[in-house]
Amino acid sequence: MTIELRLDDALLVNAAGRHHAAIGIHDGLVVYVGARSGCPAAERVIPCDGRYVLPGLIDPHVHLGVEPGVPFSESFARDCETETRGGLFGGTTMFATFLMAPRDYVSDLPTWIDIATEHSYTDFALHAILGNAFDPSQLRTMHELGVWSFKHYINAYKPRREESADASLSVGRLVAEQHADDDVFYESCERLAAAGPPAISMVHAESAEICYLLEDRIQADGRADLRALADARPAICEDIRVYFAIRVTEATRCPLYIVHMSSGDALDLVASGRRRGQTIWAETCVHYLSHTSDDSESVGVWGKVIPPLRSPRDRDCLWQGIRTGVITNVGTDHVSWTRVEKEQTTTRNGSVWDALPGIPGGMEHMLPVMYTLGVLGRRIELEDLVRVCCENNARALGVYPQKGVVREGSDADLIVLGDEVRTLGTAGASYRTRSDFSIYEGWKLSGWPSFTIVGGKVAVENGEFALDRARGRLVPRHSSRVPLRTGAANAVDRS
């Protein structure tokens, strides 16, 4: 038998460890991992020369199709193409994006799946946002169509007391009906627990009422920089809602996935819940590991993200959380804003209250930033990177071991790390997604793939795109438990 592709002299790195191997690929799957002498002949051989070979990264937290004034189906189709294409240059070979339909998902869900299948260059999963207006009778059909993860805003984006639902509609504020009241969240967790694996409850944890109180005070003082946003949405607002989410999901016996954790103090709450036997996935995002609220001079208010960038102490706790296993997942909260779209609301050094929230380019930059700051910066090991960016994201989505690992029988989604050190510029030519700017402008980043292979096909080769058509598919999901560590994972040292 002659297989399609073989990688020779690879230093294969999975979350469990690393070893030298030849890797055989055929018909979209990894069919051999082992000594070169035992691998079949191949139509093409890529000599890795001892370079690292990793599973393709999975971005579990993406927002595609978010553009005010543009029909969702149109912007979603565009983003599925541009963002997955650009993401492949950074080694991202699967994504999970959030859909938003306050009342009715079922009517449009088959169309959205078709759009992503037609336009995406990578496989994908879908999350749905569940709020007060959602019709829970749709859950069974959504499960049948492949949607098992449901995000709740508890109670971020809750309308102010003086606002009606219509008044709360504005750029940068989600539709008020997407907010989930406490009783809605509790009942939702009951239903997801009853549905069984791989159903999972996701939460954006922030106390809207405290945020609004502090925001009004800070705006009255005339403050409008990046630090002002952090002071208006302090870590306590996240901590108290993380605690609430943990206790509700514990009471309802529902698995919990906490998105974009930014508070170092909240990690102890996660560790405590796990010690009681609860399944809790804890995700942070790349920008919380790379930037802080002290970075106004370099990124301006275009560093606005919600929850906000926090203190250097919080950033350091998050890195430690990855090392110890408290942080199980890393995503990007990716959006596709362009410079022009950002400037429509405010300039880089304008008012943070007017700025569009969201940091673009994450699908392209996740691996280089994590490799440069984490591995080369000696904050984490390469196996840790694979664990939080590949394996655990696959486990949380219910697609492991099909994804997230390079072993016989897994999908042939993998990357060969190259030697390139690239300085990101200020012009659009520096970027491969739709976005033409980045919070990493001027940064020297390593860890760019010389080869990205997706579904057994070479997608990127030495900086050139090699696929001739989109090939995405909605990946079926199944049960997958969080692999908990013991000992050091139970606490975070803040000394």
Short mmCIF file of C-alpha atoms in Angstrom, two decimals:
data_model
loop_
_atom_site.label_atom_id
_atom_site.label_comp_id
_atom_site.label_asym_id
_atom_site.label_seq_id
_atom_site.Cartn_x
_atom_site.Cartn_y
_atom_site.Cartn_z
CA MET A 1 0.00 0.00 0.00
CA THR A 2 1.19 3.50 -0.86
CA ILE A 3 -0.15 6.24 1.36
CA GLU A 4 -0.70 9.86 0.34
CA LEU A 5 1.68 11.68 2.67
CA ARG A 6 4.47 10.92 5.12
CA LEU A 7 6.27 13.20 7.56
CA ASP A 8 9.80 11.98 8.23
CA ASP A 9 11.96 12.74 11.29
CA ALA A 10 9.20 14.60 13.17
CA LEU A 11 9.57 15.54 16.82
CA LEU A 12 5.93 14.84 17.62
CA VAL A 13 4.50 16.73 20.60
CA ASN A 14 1.16 15.75 22.11
CA ALA A 15 -0.09 16.82 25.52
CA ALA A 16 1.18 13.55 27.00
CA GLY A 17 4.76 14.05 25.81
CA ARG A 18 7.09 14.13 22.83
CA HIS A 19 9.03 11.62 20.75
CA HIS A 20 10.65 11.26 17.35
CA ALA A 21 8.48 9.53 14.77
CA ALA A 22 7.45 9.17 11.19
CA ILE A 23 3.80 10.05 10.59
CA GLY A 24 1.77 8.46 7.82
CA ILE A 25 -1.36 10.15 6.44
CA HIS A 26 -3.96 8.70 4.10
CA ASP A 27 -7.55 9.53 3.23
CA GLY A 28 -7.71 12.35 5.77
CA LEU A 29 -6.51 10.27 8.73
CA VAL A 30 -3.29 9.59 10.58
CA VAL A 31 -2.65 5.94 9.71
CA TYR A 32 0.82 5.46 11.19
CA VAL A 33 2.94 6.88 14.00
CA GLY A 34 6.21 5.14 14.71
CA ALA A 35 9.64 4.25 13.41
CA ARG A 36 10.43 5.28 9.86
CA SER A 37 11.22 1.69 8.95
CA GLY A 38 7.65 0.59 9.58
CA CYS A 39 5.88 3.37 7.67
CA PRO A 40 4.50 2.59 4.19
CA ALA A 41 5.82 4.31 1.09
CA ALA A 42 4.13 7.63 0.30
CA GLU A 43 3.26 9.67 -2.74
CA ARG A 44 4.80 12.69 -1.03
CA VAL A 45 7.32 12.93 1.78
CA ILE A 46 7.86 16.04 3.91
CA PRO A 47 11.24 15.94 5.70
CA CYS A 48 10.74 17.57 9.10
CA ASP A 49 14.44 17.43 10.05
CA GLY A 50 13.63 17.08 13.74
CA ARG A 51 11.21 20.02 13.85
CA TYR A 52 8.24 20.05 16.20
CA VAL A 53 5.02 18.57 14.83
CA LEU A 54 1.87 19.41 16.80
CA PRO A 55 -1.84 18.69 16.49
CA GLY A 56 -3.65 21.49 14.71
CA LEU A 57 -4.93 24.14 17.11
CA ILE A 58 -8.65 24.34 17.89
CA ASP A 59 -10.12 27.74 18.64
CA PRO A 60 -13.14 27.10 20.88
CA HIS A 61 -14.22 30.74 21.10
CA VAL A 62 -14.90 32.59 17.86
CA HIS A 63 -17.49 35.15 16.76
CA LEU A 64 -17.95 35.00 12.99
CA GLY A 65 -20.47 37.09 11.09
CA VAL A 66 -20.60 39.97 13.58
CA GLU A 67 -20.91 43.17 11.54
CA PRO A 68 -23.58 45.78 12.30
CA GLY A 69 -25.78 46.59 9.33
CA VAL A 70 -24.84 43.51 7.30
CA PRO A 71 -27.18 40.49 7.08
CA PHE A 72 -25.77 37.68 9.21
CA SER A 73 -25.81 35.07 6.45
CA GLU A 74 -23.72 37.37 4.25
CA SER A 75 -21.11 38.31 6.85
CA PHE A 76 -21.04 34.74 8.21
CA ALA A 77 -20.25 33.29 4.78
CA ARG A 78 -17.49 35.86 4.26
CA ASP A 79 -15.93 35.27 7.67
CA CYS A 80 -16.07 31.48 7.36
CA GLU A 81 -13.85 31.87 4.31
CA THR A 82 -11.50 34.69 5.31
CA GLU A 83 -10.97 33.79 8.96
CA THR A 84 -10.45 30.06 8.48
CA ARG A 85 -8.10 30.72 5.58
CA GLY A 86 -6.10 33.17 7.68
CA GLY A 87 -6.26 30.90 10.70
CA LEU A 88 -4.55 28.10 8.78
CA PHE A 89 -1.48 30.33 8.38
CA GLY A 90 -1.32 30.35 12.18
CA GLY A 91 -2.00 26.63 12.60
CA THR A 92 -5.70 26.79 13.58
CA THR A 93 -7.37 23.77 11.96
CA MET A 94 -10.79 23.83 13.67
CA PHE A 95 -12.99 26.47 15.27
CA ALA A 96 -16.22 26.76 17.25
CA THR A 97 -18.30 29.88 16.66
CA PHE A 98 -21.23 31.38 18.53
CA LEU A 99 -24.61 31.77 16.85
CA MET A 100 -27.06 34.38 18.05
CA ALA A 101 -30.82 34.15 17.56
CA PRO A 102 -32.77 35.32 20.61
CA ARG A 103 -35.97 33.33 20.01
CA ASP A 104 -35.64 30.86 17.16
CA TYR A 105 -32.55 28.94 16.08
CA VAL A 106 -34.17 25.98 14.38
CA SER A 107 -35.53 27.90 11.39
CA ASP A 108 -32.09 29.11 10.25
CA LEU A 109 -29.71 26.56 11.73
CA PRO A 110 -29.65 24.20 8.69
CA THR A 111 -28.85 27.19 6.45
CA TRP A 112 -26.03 28.34 8.72
CA ILE A 113 -24.55 24.84 8.77
CA ASP A 114 -24.67 24.76 4.98
CA ILE A 115 -22.96 28.17 4.78
CA ALA A 116 -20.13 27.11 7.07
CA THR A 117 -19.72 23.83 5.21
CA GLU A 118 -19.52 25.60 1.86
CA HIS A 119 -17.20 28.44 2.88
CA SER A 120 -14.97 27.16 5.69
CA TYR A 121 -11.54 25.71 4.97
CA THR A 122 -11.58 23.85 8.29
CA ASP A 123 -13.94 21.70 10.31
CA PHE A 124 -16.10 23.47 12.85
CA ALA A 125 -18.49 23.22 15.79
CA LEU A 126 -21.33 25.53 16.73
CA HIS A 127 -22.35 27.10 20.04
CA ALA A 128 -25.67 28.85 20.64
CA ILE A 129 -26.42 31.73 22.98
CA LEU A 130 -29.38 31.02 25.25
CA GLY A 131 -31.22 33.92 26.87
CA ASN A 132 -34.57 34.87 28.32
CA ALA A 133 -36.45 34.77 25.01
CA PHE A 134 -35.21 31.35 23.91
CA ASP A 135 -37.82 28.65 23.32
CA PRO A 136 -36.49 25.59 25.20
CA SER A 137 -38.64 23.25 23.10
CA GLN A 138 -36.03 23.77 20.35
CA LEU A 139 -33.24 22.07 22.31
CA ARG A 140 -33.91 18.54 21.07
CA THR A 141 -33.89 19.62 17.40
CA MET A 142 -30.73 21.62 17.98
CA HIS A 143 -29.04 18.56 19.49
CA GLU A 144 -30.14 16.51 16.49
CA LEU A 145 -28.58 19.13 14.22
CA GLY A 146 -25.29 18.98 16.16
CA VAL A 147 -25.44 21.92 18.62
CA TRP A 148 -24.66 20.85 22.19
CA SER A 149 -22.99 23.84 23.87
CA PHE A 150 -25.04 26.80 25.08
CA LYS A 151 -23.68 30.09 26.32
CA HIS A 152 -25.46 32.15 28.97
CA TYR A 153 -24.76 35.81 29.75
CA ILE A 154 -25.13 35.80 33.55
CA ASN A 155 -25.80 38.56 33.86
CA ALA A 156 -23.54 40.47 31.50
CA TYR A 157 -25.40 42.77 29.10
CA LYS A 158 -28.51 42.80 31.25
CA PRO A 159 -30.40 46.01 30.43
CA ARG A 160 -30.14 48.83 32.89
CA ARG A 161 -33.23 49.35 35.02
CA GLU A 162 -34.21 52.47 33.09
CA GLU A 163 -33.84 50.80 29.70
CA SER A 164 -36.36 48.87 27.70
CA ALA A 165 -35.24 45.97 25.53
CA ASP A 166 -35.37 48.21 22.44
CA ALA A 167 -33.36 50.97 24.10
CA SER A 168 -30.53 48.61 24.89
CA LEU A 169 -29.77 47.90 21.24
CA SER A 170 -26.51 49.56 20.25
CA VAL A 171 -23.14 48.74 18.76
CA GLY A 172 -21.08 46.98 21.39
CA ARG A 173 -24.11 45.88 23.45
CA LEU A 174 -25.79 42.57 22.72
CA VAL A 175 -29.53 42.28 22.23
CA ALA A 176 -31.11 42.47 25.66
CA GLU A 177 -33.02 39.24 25.05
CA GLN A 178 -29.69 37.38 24.98
CA HIS A 179 -29.22 38.05 28.69
CA ALA A 180 -30.22 35.12 30.93
CA ASP A 181 -31.92 35.82 34.25
CA ASP A 182 -30.93 33.58 37.13
CA ASP A 183 -34.03 31.39 36.91
CA VAL A 184 -33.59 31.00 33.14
CA PHE A 185 -29.99 29.92 33.66
CA TYR A 186 -30.96 27.41 36.37
CA GLU A 187 -33.66 25.80 34.23
CA SER A 188 -31.35 25.73 31.23
CA CYS A 189 -28.73 23.84 33.24
CA GLU A 190 -31.39 21.37 34.37
CA ARG A 191 -32.35 20.69 30.75
CA LEU A 192 -28.76 20.32 29.57
CA ALA A 193 -27.98 17.96 32.43
CA ALA A 194 -31.03 15.88 31.50
CA ALA A 195 -29.93 15.77 27.86
CA GLY A 196 -26.65 14.22 28.95
CA PRO A 197 -23.23 14.33 27.30
CA PRO A 198 -21.99 16.09 25.28
CA ALA A 199 -24.40 18.86 26.36
CA ILE A 200 -22.61 21.59 28.30
CA SER A 201 -23.49 24.95 29.84
CA MET A 202 -21.19 27.86 28.97
CA VAL A 203 -21.18 31.17 30.85
CA HIS A 204 -19.99 34.72 30.40
CA ALA A 205 -19.71 35.65 34.07
CA GLU A 206 -20.00 39.34 35.01
CA SER A 207 -22.31 41.26 37.33
CA ALA A 208 -23.96 43.83 35.08
CA GLU A 209 -25.45 45.86 37.92
CA ILE A 210 -22.10 46.54 39.60
CA CYS A 211 -20.49 47.25 36.22
CA TYR A 212 -23.15 49.86 35.42
CA LEU A 213 -22.79 51.49 38.83
CA LEU A 214 -19.01 51.86 38.50
CA GLU A 215 -19.15 52.79 34.83
CA ASP A 216 -21.43 55.74 35.61
CA ARG A 217 -19.08 56.97 38.35
CA ILE A 218 -15.99 56.67 36.19
CA GLN A 219 -17.60 58.38 33.20
CA ALA A 220 -18.73 61.19 35.49
CA ASP A 221 -15.06 61.66 36.43
CA GLY A 222 -14.23 62.12 32.74
CA ARG A 223 -12.09 58.99 32.41
CA ALA A 224 -12.21 57.21 29.05
CA ASP A 225 -8.97 55.23 28.64
CA LEU A 226 -8.33 51.49 28.72
CA ARG A 227 -7.74 51.48 32.48
CA ALA A 228 -11.11 53.16 32.99
CA LEU A 229 -12.84 50.14 31.47
CA ALA A 230 -10.94 47.77 33.78
CA ASP A 231 -11.90 49.86 36.80
CA ALA A 232 -15.54 49.93 35.68
CA ARG A 233 -15.66 46.14 35.30
CA PRO A 234 -13.38 44.96 38.15
CA ALA A 235 -12.48 41.35 38.83
CA ILE A 236 -15.02 41.09 41.64
CA CYS A 237 -17.79 41.38 39.04
CA GLU A 238 -16.40 38.27 37.38
CA ASP A 239 -15.62 36.42 40.60
CA ILE A 240 -19.10 36.58 42.10
CA ARG A 241 -20.77 35.35 38.91
CA VAL A 242 -18.21 32.57 38.46
CA TYR A 243 -19.11 31.42 41.97
CA PHE A 244 -22.82 31.62 41.11
CA ALA A 245 -22.33 29.59 37.92
CA ILE A 246 -20.33 26.92 39.74
CA ARG A 247 -22.95 26.50 42.46
CA VAL A 248 -25.89 26.38 40.01
CA THR A 249 -24.24 23.83 37.75
CA GLU A 250 -23.18 21.85 40.80
CA ALA A 251 -26.77 21.78 42.07
CA THR A 252 -28.13 20.78 38.66
CA ARG A 253 -25.28 18.35 37.92
CA CYS A 254 -24.54 20.09 34.65
CA PRO A 255 -21.03 20.32 33.14
CA LEU A 256 -19.75 23.91 33.09
CA TYR A 257 -17.49 25.76 30.65
CA ILE A 258 -16.48 29.26 31.79
CA VAL A 259 -15.49 31.40 28.83
CA HIS A 260 -12.76 34.06 28.72
CA MET A 261 -11.68 34.01 32.36
CA SER A 262 -9.60 37.09 33.15
CA SER A 263 -9.56 37.20 36.96
CA GLY A 264 -6.76 35.44 38.80
CA ASP A 265 -8.84 35.21 41.98
CA ALA A 266 -11.58 33.24 40.21
CA LEU A 267 -9.19 30.35 39.60
CA ASP A 268 -9.43 29.24 43.24
CA LEU A 269 -13.21 29.00 42.83
CA VAL A 270 -12.70 26.67 39.87
CA ALA A 271 -10.20 24.53 41.76
CA SER A 272 -12.55 24.31 44.74
CA GLY A 273 -15.45 23.18 42.57
CA ARG A 274 -13.31 20.50 40.98
CA ARG A 275 -12.23 19.19 44.36
CA ARG A 276 -15.92 18.58 45.05
CA GLY A 277 -16.07 16.45 41.89
CA GLN A 278 -17.61 18.95 39.51
CA THR A 279 -16.75 19.03 35.81
CA ILE A 280 -15.54 22.59 35.10
CA TRP A 281 -13.70 23.73 32.01
CA ALA A 282 -11.90 27.04 32.55
CA GLU A 283 -11.00 29.01 29.44
CA THR A 284 -8.87 32.10 29.16
CA CYS A 285 -8.01 34.00 25.99
CA VAL A 286 -4.69 34.85 24.43
CA HIS A 287 -5.03 38.61 24.96
CA TYR A 288 -5.41 38.17 28.74
CA LEU A 289 -2.04 36.39 28.66
CA SER A 290 -0.31 39.00 26.50
CA HIS A 291 -1.74 42.37 27.53
CA THR A 292 -2.92 44.23 30.61
CA SER A 293 -4.89 47.36 31.35
CA ASP A 294 -1.52 49.16 31.61
CA ASP A 295 -1.08 48.90 27.81
CA SER A 296 -3.08 51.97 26.79
CA GLU A 297 -0.04 53.57 25.17
CA SER A 298 0.58 50.64 22.81
CA VAL A 299 -2.95 49.50 21.94
CA GLY A 300 -5.17 52.42 22.93
CA VAL A 301 -8.87 51.80 23.36
CA TRP A 302 -8.76 49.28 20.52
CA GLY A 303 -7.69 46.92 23.27
CA LYS A 304 -11.28 47.04 24.54
CA VAL A 305 -12.62 43.57 25.23
CA ILE A 306 -15.23 42.36 27.69
CA PRO A 307 -14.30 41.25 30.32
CA PRO A 308 -11.52 43.84 30.17
CA LEU A 309 -7.78 43.40 30.16
CA ARG A 310 -6.73 43.23 33.78
CA SER A 311 -3.65 43.74 35.96
CA PRO A 312 -0.20 42.19 35.51
CA ARG A 313 -0.96 40.12 38.62
CA ASP A 314 -4.06 38.64 37.00
CA ARG A 315 -2.09 37.90 33.84
CA ASP A 316 0.60 36.09 35.82
CA CYS A 317 -2.02 34.05 37.71
CA LEU A 318 -3.52 32.94 34.40
CA TRP A 319 -0.15 31.72 33.14
CA GLN A 320 0.34 29.85 36.38
CA GLY A 321 -3.17 28.44 36.01
CA ILE A 322 -2.12 26.92 32.68
CA ARG A 323 0.96 25.35 34.25
CA THR A 324 -0.98 23.83 37.14
CA GLY A 325 -4.00 22.74 35.14
CA VAL A 326 -6.60 25.09 36.64
CA ILE A 327 -6.92 26.76 33.23
CA THR A 328 -7.89 23.93 30.92
CA ASN A 329 -8.59 25.80 27.68
CA VAL A 330 -7.29 28.74 25.66
CA GLY A 331 -9.31 30.48 22.95
CA THR A 332 -9.26 33.85 21.25
CA ASP A 333 -12.73 35.49 21.30
CA HIS A 334 -11.88 36.20 17.66
CA VAL A 335 -13.73 38.87 15.67
CA SER A 336 -12.99 40.13 12.17
CA TRP A 337 -13.06 43.92 12.70
CA THR A 338 -11.06 46.00 10.25
CA ARG A 339 -9.28 49.26 10.97
CA VAL A 340 -11.98 51.20 9.12
CA GLU A 341 -14.75 49.56 11.14
CA LYS A 342 -12.98 50.36 14.39
CA GLU A 343 -12.50 53.97 13.31
CA GLN A 344 -16.21 54.37 12.60
CA THR A 345 -16.82 54.56 16.35
CA THR A 346 -13.59 56.06 17.69
CA THR A 347 -9.90 56.42 16.99
CA ARG A 348 -7.26 54.25 18.66
CA ASN A 349 -6.75 56.96 21.31
CA GLY A 350 -10.39 57.99 21.56
CA SER A 351 -13.00 57.10 24.17
CA VAL A 352 -13.15 53.52 25.40
CA TRP A 353 -16.89 53.95 25.92
CA ASP A 354 -17.38 54.44 22.18
CA ALA A 355 -14.93 51.78 21.01
CA LEU A 356 -16.11 48.55 19.43
CA PRO A 357 -15.34 45.65 21.78
CA GLY A 358 -13.39 42.72 20.43
CA ILE A 359 -9.83 41.94 19.40
CA PRO A 360 -9.31 40.66 15.85
CA GLY A 361 -6.81 38.24 14.38
CA GLY A 362 -6.82 35.65 17.13
CA MET A 363 -7.24 32.62 14.89
CA GLU A 364 -4.04 33.59 13.09
CA HIS A 365 -2.02 34.71 16.11
CA MET A 366 -2.94 32.23 18.87
CA LEU A 367 -0.07 29.81 18.20
CA PRO A 368 2.71 32.39 17.61
CA VAL A 369 1.75 34.37 20.72
CA MET A 370 1.40 31.30 22.92
CA TYR A 371 4.67 29.87 21.61
CA THR A 372 6.62 33.13 21.88
CA LEU A 373 5.35 34.30 25.28
CA GLY A 374 4.65 30.91 26.78
CA VAL A 375 7.20 28.41 25.52
CA LEU A 376 10.10 30.67 24.57
CA GLY A 377 9.28 32.88 27.55
CA ARG A 378 9.60 29.81 29.80
CA ARG A 379 6.16 30.29 31.30
CA ILE A 380 4.89 26.92 30.07
CA GLU A 381 6.15 23.81 28.30
CA LEU A 382 5.23 23.00 24.72
CA GLU A 383 3.14 20.09 26.03
CA ASP A 384 1.14 22.62 28.08
CA LEU A 385 0.45 24.61 24.92
CA VAL A 386 -0.80 21.49 23.18
CA ARG A 387 -2.94 20.60 26.19
CA VAL A 388 -4.79 23.93 26.40
CA CYS A 389 -4.89 24.83 22.70
CA CYS A 390 -5.46 21.38 21.17
CA GLU A 391 -6.34 18.40 23.33
CA ASN A 392 -8.54 19.99 25.98
CA ASN A 393 -10.39 22.10 23.43
CA ALA A 394 -11.18 18.89 21.56
CA ARG A 395 -12.27 17.23 24.81
CA ALA A 396 -14.52 20.13 25.83
CA LEU A 397 -16.17 20.15 22.40
CA GLY A 398 -16.64 16.38 22.47
CA VAL A 399 -14.44 15.70 19.43
CA TYR A 400 -11.45 13.99 21.10
CA PRO A 401 -9.57 11.85 20.00
CA GLN A 402 -10.74 12.60 16.48
CA LYS A 403 -9.20 16.02 17.02
CA GLY A 404 -6.64 17.48 19.41
CA VAL A 405 -4.04 14.72 19.18
CA VAL A 406 -1.79 13.14 16.56
CA ARG A 407 -2.20 9.39 16.84
CA GLU A 408 -3.30 6.55 14.60
CA GLY A 409 -6.96 6.97 13.72
CA SER A 410 -7.17 10.70 14.45
CA ASP A 411 -7.97 13.28 11.80
CA ALA A 412 -4.85 14.41 9.97
CA ASP A 413 -4.94 18.00 11.25
CA LEU A 414 -1.37 18.94 12.22
CA ILE A 415 1.33 21.52 11.88
CA VAL A 416 5.08 21.54 11.37
CA LEU A 417 6.66 24.45 13.22
CA GLY A 418 9.07 26.52 11.17
CA ASP A 419 11.98 28.77 12.06
CA GLU A 420 10.48 32.07 10.91
CA VAL A 421 10.53 35.05 13.25
CA ARG A 422 8.05 37.58 11.93
CA THR A 423 7.57 41.19 13.01
CA LEU A 424 3.95 42.21 12.59
CA GLY A 425 3.65 45.51 10.79
CA THR A 426 1.02 48.21 10.69
CA ALA A 427 -0.12 47.50 7.13
CA GLY A 428 -2.75 45.00 6.04
CA ALA A 429 -0.19 42.91 4.16
CA SER A 430 1.08 41.62 7.51
CA TYR A 431 -2.21 39.84 8.17
CA ARG A 432 -3.98 36.90 6.56
CA THR A 433 -7.50 37.21 8.00
CA ARG A 434 -9.96 39.97 7.08
CA SER A 435 -8.56 42.19 9.83
CA ASP A 436 -5.79 44.57 8.81
CA PHE A 437 -4.45 45.53 12.25
CA SER A 438 -3.53 43.85 15.51
CA ILE A 439 -2.73 44.50 19.14
CA TYR A 440 0.54 42.72 18.32
CA GLU A 441 1.76 45.34 15.86
CA GLY A 442 5.53 45.64 16.17
CA TRP A 443 5.87 42.34 18.05
CA LYS A 444 8.43 39.75 16.95
CA LEU A 445 6.67 36.41 16.98
CA SER A 446 8.01 32.89 16.50
CA GLY A 447 6.13 29.62 16.17
CA TRP A 448 4.67 30.11 12.70
CA PRO A 449 3.94 26.84 10.90
CA SER A 450 6.00 26.01 7.85
CA PHE A 451 3.33 23.44 7.01
CA THR A 452 -0.30 23.29 8.08
CA ILE A 453 -2.12 20.11 7.15
CA VAL A 454 -5.90 19.91 7.49
CA GLY A 455 -7.92 16.81 6.68
CA GLY A 456 -4.78 15.22 5.29
CA LYS A 457 -4.24 18.00 2.74
CA VAL A 458 -1.40 20.50 2.82
CA ALA A 459 -3.15 23.82 3.39
CA VAL A 460 -0.15 26.11 3.98
CA GLU A 461 3.35 25.43 2.74
CA ASN A 462 6.16 27.85 3.55
CA GLY A 463 3.88 30.87 3.63
CA GLU A 464 1.80 29.95 0.57
CA PHE A 465 -1.83 28.86 0.63
CA ALA A 466 -2.24 25.48 -1.05
CA LEU A 467 -5.93 24.54 -0.87
CA ASP A 468 -8.05 24.99 -3.96
CA ARG A 469 -11.46 24.88 -2.25
CA ALA A 470 -13.21 25.04 1.10
CA ARG A 471 -13.68 21.70 2.85
CA GLY A 472 -15.41 22.38 6.15
CA ARG A 473 -17.75 20.05 7.97
CA LEU A 474 -19.68 20.12 11.24
CA VAL A 475 -17.90 17.59 13.45
CA PRO A 476 -20.16 15.14 15.34
CA ARG A 477 -19.76 15.47 19.10
CA HIS A 478 -19.75 12.90 21.90
CA SER A 479 -19.01 12.61 25.60
CA SER A 480 -15.59 13.73 26.82
CA ARG A 481 -14.56 14.33 30.41
CA VAL A 482 -12.10 16.93 31.66
CA PRO A 483 -8.74 15.36 32.62
CA LEU A 484 -8.21 16.88 36.05
CA ARG A 485 -4.80 17.25 37.61
CA THR A 486 -4.23 16.98 41.34
CA GLY A 487 -1.97 18.70 43.82
CA ALA A 488 -0.74 21.96 42.33
CA ALA A 489 -3.95 22.37 40.33
CA ASN A 490 -5.91 22.98 43.50
CA ALA A 491 -4.55 26.44 44.18
CA VAL A 492 -2.91 29.42 42.57
CA ASP A 493 0.08 31.03 44.24
CA ARG A 494 -0.25 34.83 44.20
CA SER A 495 2.94 35.59 46.12
#
